[in-house]
mmCIF file of C-alpha atoms in Angstrom:
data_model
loop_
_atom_site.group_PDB
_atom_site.id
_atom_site.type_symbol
_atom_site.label_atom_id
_atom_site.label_comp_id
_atom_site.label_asym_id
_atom_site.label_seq_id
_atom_site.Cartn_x
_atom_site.Cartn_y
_atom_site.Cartn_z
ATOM 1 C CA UNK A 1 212.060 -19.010 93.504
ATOM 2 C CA UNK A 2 211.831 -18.277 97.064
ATOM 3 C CA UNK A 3 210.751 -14.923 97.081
ATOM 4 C CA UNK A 4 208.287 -15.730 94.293
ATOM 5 C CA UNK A 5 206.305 -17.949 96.825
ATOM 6 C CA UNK A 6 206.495 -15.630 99.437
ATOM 7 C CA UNK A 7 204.754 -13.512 97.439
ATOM 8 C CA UNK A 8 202.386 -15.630 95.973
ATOM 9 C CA UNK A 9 201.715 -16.775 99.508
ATOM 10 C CA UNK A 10 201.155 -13.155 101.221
ATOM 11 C CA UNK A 11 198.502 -11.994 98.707
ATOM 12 C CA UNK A 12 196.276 -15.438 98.994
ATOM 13 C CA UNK A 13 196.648 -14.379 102.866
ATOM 14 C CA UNK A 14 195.434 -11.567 101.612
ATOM 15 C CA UNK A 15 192.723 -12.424 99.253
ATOM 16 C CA UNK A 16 189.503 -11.389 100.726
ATOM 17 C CA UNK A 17 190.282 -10.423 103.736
ATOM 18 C CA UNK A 18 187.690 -9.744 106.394
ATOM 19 C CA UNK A 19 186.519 -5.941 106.037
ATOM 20 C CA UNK A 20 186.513 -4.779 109.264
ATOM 21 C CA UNK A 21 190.075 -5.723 109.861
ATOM 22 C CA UNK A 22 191.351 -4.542 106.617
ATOM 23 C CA UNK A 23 189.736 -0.659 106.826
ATOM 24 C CA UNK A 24 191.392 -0.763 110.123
ATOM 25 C CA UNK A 25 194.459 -1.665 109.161
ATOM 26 C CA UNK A 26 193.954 0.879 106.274
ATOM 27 C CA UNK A 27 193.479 3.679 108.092
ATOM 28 C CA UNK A 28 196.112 3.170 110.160
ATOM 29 C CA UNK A 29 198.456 2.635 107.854
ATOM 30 C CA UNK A 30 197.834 6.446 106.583
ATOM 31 C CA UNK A 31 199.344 7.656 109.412
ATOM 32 C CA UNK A 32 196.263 10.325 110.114
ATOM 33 C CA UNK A 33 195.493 11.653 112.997
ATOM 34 C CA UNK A 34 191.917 11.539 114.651
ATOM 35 C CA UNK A 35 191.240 15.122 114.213
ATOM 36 C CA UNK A 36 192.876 14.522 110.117
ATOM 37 C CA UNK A 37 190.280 11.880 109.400
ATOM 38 C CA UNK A 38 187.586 14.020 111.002
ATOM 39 C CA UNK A 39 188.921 16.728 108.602
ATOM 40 C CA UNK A 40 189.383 14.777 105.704
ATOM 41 C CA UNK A 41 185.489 13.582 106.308
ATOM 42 C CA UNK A 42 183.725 16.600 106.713
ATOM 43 C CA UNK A 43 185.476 17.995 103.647
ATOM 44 C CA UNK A 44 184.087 15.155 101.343
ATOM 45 C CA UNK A 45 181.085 15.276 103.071
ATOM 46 C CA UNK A 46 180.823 18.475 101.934
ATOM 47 C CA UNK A 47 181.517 17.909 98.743
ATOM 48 C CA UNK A 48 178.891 15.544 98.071
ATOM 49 C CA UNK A 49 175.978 17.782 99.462
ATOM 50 C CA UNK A 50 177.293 20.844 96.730
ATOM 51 C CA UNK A 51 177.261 18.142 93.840
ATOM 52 C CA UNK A 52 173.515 16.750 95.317
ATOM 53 C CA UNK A 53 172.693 20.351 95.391
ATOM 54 C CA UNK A 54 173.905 21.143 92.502
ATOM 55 C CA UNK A 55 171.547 22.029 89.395
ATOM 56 C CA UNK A 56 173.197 19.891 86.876
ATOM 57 C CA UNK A 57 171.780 16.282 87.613
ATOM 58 C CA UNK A 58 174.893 14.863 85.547
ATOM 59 C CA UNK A 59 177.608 16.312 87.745
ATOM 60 C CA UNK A 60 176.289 13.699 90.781
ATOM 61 C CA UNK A 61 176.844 10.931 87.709
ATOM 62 C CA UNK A 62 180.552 11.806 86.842
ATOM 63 C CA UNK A 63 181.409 12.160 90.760
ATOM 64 C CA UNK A 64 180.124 8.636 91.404
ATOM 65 C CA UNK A 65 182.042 7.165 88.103
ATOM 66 C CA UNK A 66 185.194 8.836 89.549
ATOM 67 C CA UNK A 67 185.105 8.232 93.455
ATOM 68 C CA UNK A 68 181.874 5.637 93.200
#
């Protein structure tokens, strides 16, 4: 099964990759602009400082079991 190796062999390429290279290549590969990303990160950023100020100490717990 030719295919079946190919595959095997592409994730072992894949398998651990450096981390650098592969956020890169993740972002990228989302197609998002600069001024998307930027978006995208001062929303969640933004979320996460209403949860820390938020008066339930459990609600910080059930974002970080969800997005972690």
């Amino acid at each position: 099964m030719p295919a079946l190796d190919a595959i095997r062999q592409q994730i072992r390429a894949n398998y651990l990759p450096d981390e650098d290279e592969a956020v890169k290549w993740l972002a990228e590969a989302t197609g998002l602009s600069t001024k998307e990303r930027k978006a995208i990160s001062a929303r969640a950023a933004d979320l996460v400082r209403a949860v820390r100020g938020s008066s339930d100490p459990r609600l910080m717990e059930v974002f970080l079991s969800a997005y972690g």
